[in-house]
């Protein structure tokens, strides 16, 4: 493309044309010219070039004036607001050179003719020649105009795009990034509008935005035009898709589907002025997902194609035409945060004693800070912000950037992971909790709080100042070992934090956490909803299960998706999922649980684990657990899921459980399904040889095994000195089951804290020949080092 051209068609552009049309538009051209053949649909359009920008400046004799205004501001003689206003006025009052105006209107007529629509509605977007480079996202700094029709409106919108290069926020941003204000040009992209006002739109990343986990696609979606998501004025739907399984068209590897509030949507204006407007969404729209599963998968596959072509993590925008039902990619640019980080360095934060939870939302980043709040609800009051405090506001847009840079953390009422507040906070390295829904209502200025984004994808605002500690590890310094070191994980939302650890899988995935936090309802209460005696419980369950006509499906779907996030983290390495091991008093605490649970004097030794699975009191509930794992493995594709049976007292009980599992579609050995048993009862050790006939491996539960071997209540403070996993009797039990497992070629591991607390215990396990040791993430490094030392000796 000629560097003197004033206008060029998208299809003639490529990534190398950044100096001519900026990163945003050159990327559109790249996709149209290089990826259309791979099925990536991008709406057609054209762009004004940087040459047209400089011609406009020189024709209106404003180049020197811009330099003078900027110099006066940099010298402190004028305010930022005065400087920006004066420069923007120069652009808006300028006149188009005749040849530039003719080139733009001719290209617009051609685009309209090809679409067979007179005065085709177009989206007009700014693209700076330094935009979307690896170290600069220019998130929301420049203006876009939607639903522009007619030549006069188009020329005016292009002029206003030029002026937006000198908004206060854009000037401030360039100054921070060290860009020369007078050397950056601006291109204007004119693109056929996708009627997403009648459909939906959103943002998509080819990596997890918070952890940098590179095996998932993150998609946000809202009804209407996409500006509300970018501005953070709506809480959108959120979907996660597992990339490695997308090539198999028979699978549905959607890890997460989170329904957003989506209270408003942006639609076309009733007239040209204004061209767009916000309206409330209907109750039906709020209760429904914007995208169907096949559309989620299509977008995720496109994200993988685009990421592969560009060779880096990508930040994309998509739109769905509500008239035709077709999906389009409307922007793609390099992800600008994790691309700058060293993947070999892992930094973690730990929040000490926590106060009362004041608010929760989506966590942005993985840091934690404590300090005083500064609540500002309107951008006109940003001069009241106190440097170093924690900003609380409804939502942010680019006008807030000057104080966001000076904030210790940010809390907003609205917004998703791809909102303006999230994008800018991420780039600045400032932790943020977005989409709380009520922060400006429950928090107040000068309040002492702790903001934690270090606990997974849920961010917390705690009352008071907590102690915060940090740990930084160079992962390249960890040597390989023969013994597998695995992780104990329960919280799916926190799993991705640990994907960089060189773990050999998940040795203990606790199903109870997902049931308690994501499901909350007793499975029997879902199966026998009509039999519930408590009307308030019925109302609560009805609200939780909105969108699920058949209530047991709610349990299966939520459990499968929660477990999928755990299986994804270290895929294809194994994730050992322990079937539910609630005690009756814990089950009774679930919504609707009290009606279905017996009262026991000693739940620890009562109706728990394997004994429940074949009992008439719970057999139907266990069937839902089996359905969830079957969906996880066969529908979603996570064949690395290993099932583990807890508290299996006898060999006959083992047979009964395996029979019930087989009745529900989980037959040991079929499709590579492995079934382990927890070794936590002396009978498991005494009859270890016979248990190996029915299970593929053992996982030693050292807490219960110690308790039952020594006859010590592990929760008794009076007997705390006697509870010792290193007692000779306990070690004899462990050594025996390891020996039997090795003789029978069964796998054997341990999940417990002792190997991290006691190096000598880790040495004992290694010398006994254990296959794997599974520990909590915070203990991983210590255990790894203990094992290294043990294997050397």
Coordinates of N, CA, C and O in Angstrom, one line a residue, residues 624-691:
X624 N -26.4 -38.5 40.8 CA -26.1 -37.2 40.3 C -24.6 -36.9 40.2 O -24.1 -36.3 39.3
X625 N -23.9 -37.3 41.3 CA -22.4 -37.2 41.2 C -21.8 -38.0 40.1 O -20.9 -37.5 39.4
X626 N -22.3 -39.2 39.9 CA -21.8 -40.0 38.7 C -22.1 -39.3 37.4 O -21.3 -39.3 36.5
X627 N -23.3 -38.8 37.3 CA -23.7 -38.1 36.0 C -22.8 -36.9 35.7 O -22.4 -36.7 34.6
X628 N -22.4 -36.2 36.8 CA -21.5 -35.1 36.6 C -20.2 -35.5 36.1 O -19.6 -34.9 35.2
X629 N -19.6 -36.6 36.7 CA -18.3 -37.0 36.3 C -18.4 -37.6 34.9 O -17.4 -37.5 34.1
X630 N -19.5 -38.3 34.5 CA -19.7 -38.8 33.2 C -19.7 -37.7 32.2 O -19.1 -37.7 31.1
X631 N -20.4 -36.6 32.5 CA -20.4 -35.4 31.7 C -19.0 -34.8 31.5 O -18.6 -34.4 30.4
X632 N -18.3 -34.7 32.7 CA -17.0 -34.2 32.7 C -16.1 -34.9 31.7 O -15.3 -34.3 31.0
X633 N -16.1 -36.2 31.8 CA -15.2 -37.1 31.0 C -15.7 -37.2 29.5 O -14.8 -37.1 28.6
X634 N -16.9 -37.5 29.3 CA -17.4 -37.9 28.0 C -17.9 -36.8 27.2 O -17.8 -36.8 25.9
X635 N -18.5 -35.8 27.8 CA -19.1 -34.7 27.0 C -18.1 -33.5 26.9 O -17.9 -33.0 25.8
X636 N -17.4 -33.2 28.0 CA -16.5 -32.1 28.0 C -15.1 -32.6 27.6 O -14.3 -31.8 27.1
X637 N -14.8 -33.9 27.8 CA -13.5 -34.4 27.3 C -12.4 -34.6 28.3 O -11.2 -34.9 27.9
X638 N -12.6 -34.3 29.6 CA -11.6 -34.4 30.6 C -11.4 -35.8 31.1 O -11.7 -36.2 32.2
X639 N -10.7 -36.6 30.2 CA -10.5 -38.0 30.5 C -9.3 -38.2 31.5 O -9.0 -39.3 31.9
X640 N -8.7 -37.1 31.9 CA -7.7 -37.1 33.0 C -8.3 -37.2 34.4 O -7.6 -37.3 35.4
X641 N -9.7 -37.1 34.4 CA -10.3 -37.2 35.7 C -10.3 -38.7 36.3 O -10.8 -39.6 35.6
X642 N -9.7 -38.8 37.4 CA -9.7 -40.1 38.1 C -10.6 -40.0 39.3 O -10.7 -39.0 40.0
X643 N -11.4 -41.1 39.5 CA -12.4 -41.1 40.6 C -11.8 -41.8 41.8 O -11.1 -42.8 41.7
X644 N -12.1 -41.2 43.0 CA -11.6 -41.8 44.2 C -12.7 -41.9 45.2 O -13.5 -41.0 45.5
X645 N -12.8 -43.1 45.8 CA -13.8 -43.5 46.8 C -13.3 -43.3 48.2 O -12.3 -43.9 48.6
X646 N -14.0 -42.4 49.0 CA -13.5 -42.2 50.4 C -14.1 -43.1 51.4 O -15.2 -43.6 51.2
X647 N -13.5 -43.3 52.5 CA -14.0 -44.0 53.7 C -14.7 -45.3 53.3 O -15.9 -45.5 53.6
X648 N -14.0 -46.2 52.6 CA -14.5 -47.5 52.2 C -14.1 -48.5 53.2 O -12.9 -48.9 53.2
X649 N -15.0 -49.0 54.0 CA -14.7 -49.8 55.2 C -14.3 -51.2 54.9 O -13.5 -51.8 55.5
X650 N -15.0 -51.8 53.9 CA -14.8 -53.3 53.6 C -14.7 -53.5 52.1 O -15.1 -52.7 51.3
X651 N -14.2 -54.7 51.8 CA -14.1 -55.1 50.4 C -15.5 -55.3 49.8 O -15.8 -54.9 48.6
X652 N -16.5 -55.8 50.6 CA -17.9 -55.9 50.1 C -18.4 -54.5 49.7 O -19.2 -54.4 48.7
X653 N -18.1 -53.6 50.6 CA -18.6 -52.2 50.3 C -18.0 -51.7 49.0 O -18.7 -51.0 48.2
X654 N -16.7 -52.0 48.8 CA -16.1 -51.6 47.5 C -16.9 -52.1 46.3 O -17.1 -51.4 45.3
X655 N -17.2 -53.4 46.4 CA -18.0 -54.0 45.3 C -19.3 -53.3 45.1 O -19.7 -53.1 43.9
X656 N -20.0 -53.0 46.2 CA -21.3 -52.4 46.0 C -21.2 -51.0 45.4 O -22.0 -50.6 44.5
X657 N -20.2 -50.2 45.8 CA -20.0 -48.9 45.2 C -19.7 -49.0 43.7 O -20.2 -48.2 42.9
X658 N -18.8 -49.9 43.3 CA -18.4 -50.0 41.9 C -19.6 -50.4 41.1 O -19.8 -50.0 39.9
X659 N -20.5 -51.3 41.7 CA -21.8 -51.7 41.0 C -22.7 -50.5 40.7 O -23.2 -50.3 39.6
X660 N -22.8 -49.7 41.8 CA -23.7 -48.5 41.6 C -23.1 -47.5 40.6 O -23.8 -46.9 39.8
X661 N -21.8 -47.3 40.6 CA -21.1 -46.4 39.7 C -21.4 -47.0 38.2 O -21.7 -46.2 37.3
X662 N -21.2 -48.3 38.0 CA -21.4 -48.9 36.7 C -22.9 -48.7 36.3 O -23.1 -48.4 35.1
X663 N -23.8 -48.8 37.2 CA -25.2 -48.6 36.8 C -25.5 -47.1 36.3 O -26.4 -46.9 35.5
X664 N -24.6 -46.2 36.8 CA -24.8 -44.8 36.4 C -23.7 -44.4 35.3 O -23.5 -43.2 35.2
X665 N -23.2 -45.4 34.6 CA -22.4 -45.1 33.4 C -20.9 -44.9 33.7 O -20.1 -44.5 32.8
X666 N -20.5 -45.2 34.9 CA -19.0 -45.1 35.3 C -18.5 -46.5 35.6 O -18.6 -46.9 36.8
X667 N -18.1 -47.2 34.6 CA -17.6 -48.5 34.8 C -16.0 -48.5 34.8 O -15.4 -48.0 33.8
X668 N -15.4 -49.0 35.8 CA -14.0 -49.0 35.9 C -13.4 -49.6 34.7 O -13.8 -50.7 34.3
X669 N -12.4 -49.0 34.1 CA -11.7 -49.5 33.0 C -12.2 -49.1 31.6 O -11.5 -49.0 30.6
X670 N -13.5 -48.7 31.6 CA -14.1 -48.3 30.3 C -13.7 -46.9 30.0 O -13.8 -46.0 30.9
X671 N -13.2 -46.6 28.8 CA -12.8 -45.3 28.4 C -11.6 -44.8 29.2 O -11.3 -43.6 29.3
X672 N -10.8 -45.8 29.7 CA -9.6 -45.4 30.5 C -9.9 -45.0 31.9 O -9.0 -44.4 32.6
X673 N -11.2 -45.1 32.4 CA -11.5 -44.7 33.8 C -10.8 -45.5 34.8 O -10.9 -46.7 34.9
X674 N -10.1 -44.8 35.7 CA -9.4 -45.3 36.8 C -10.2 -45.0 38.1 O -10.7 -43.9 38.2
X675 N -10.3 -45.9 39.0 CA -10.9 -45.7 40.3 C -10.0 -46.0 41.4 O -9.4 -47.1 41.5
X676 N -9.7 -45.0 42.3 CA -8.8 -45.1 43.4 C -9.7 -45.3 44.7 O -10.9 -45.0 44.7
X677 N -9.0 -45.7 45.8 CA -9.7 -45.7 47.1 C -8.8 -44.9 48.1 O -7.6 -45.0 48.0
X678 N -9.5 -44.2 49.0 CA -8.7 -43.6 50.0 C -8.3 -44.6 51.0 O -9.1 -45.5 51.4
X679 N -7.0 -44.6 51.4 CA -6.5 -45.5 52.4 C -6.4 -44.7 53.7 O -5.4 -44.1 54.0
X680 N -7.5 -44.8 54.5 CA -7.6 -44.0 55.7 C -8.2 -44.7 56.9 O -8.5 -44.1 57.9
X681 N -8.5 -46.0 56.7 CA -9.0 -46.9 57.7 C -8.1 -48.1 57.9 O -7.6 -48.6 56.9
X682 N -7.8 -48.5 59.1 CA -6.9 -49.7 59.2 C -7.3 -50.9 58.3 O -6.4 -51.6 57.9
X683 N -8.6 -51.1 58.1 CA -9.0 -52.2 57.3 C -8.4 -52.1 55.8 O -8.2 -53.1 55.2
X684 N -8.3 -50.9 55.4 CA -7.7 -50.7 54.0 C -6.2 -51.2 54.0 O -5.8 -51.6 52.9
X685 N -5.5 -51.1 55.1 CA -4.1 -51.5 55.1 C -4.1 -53.0 55.3 O -3.4 -53.8 54.6
X686 N -4.9 -53.5 56.3 CA -4.9 -54.9 56.6 C -5.3 -55.8 55.4 O -4.7 -56.8 55.2
X687 N -6.3 -55.3 54.7 CA -6.7 -56.1 53.5 C -6.3 -55.4 52.2 O -7.0 -55.5 51.2
X688 N -5.1 -54.8 52.2 CA -4.7 -54.0 51.0 C -4.6 -54.9 49.8 O -5.0 -54.4 48.7
X689 N -4.2 -56.1 49.9 CA -4.1 -57.0 48.7 C -5.4 -57.2 48.1 O -5.6 -57.1 46.9
X690 N -6.5 -57.3 48.9 CA -7.8 -57.6 48.3 C -8.4 -56.3 47.8 O -9.2 -56.3 46.8
X691 N -8.1 -55.1 48.4 CA -8.6 -53.9 47.8 C -8.0 -53.6 46.4 O -8.6 -53.0 45.6

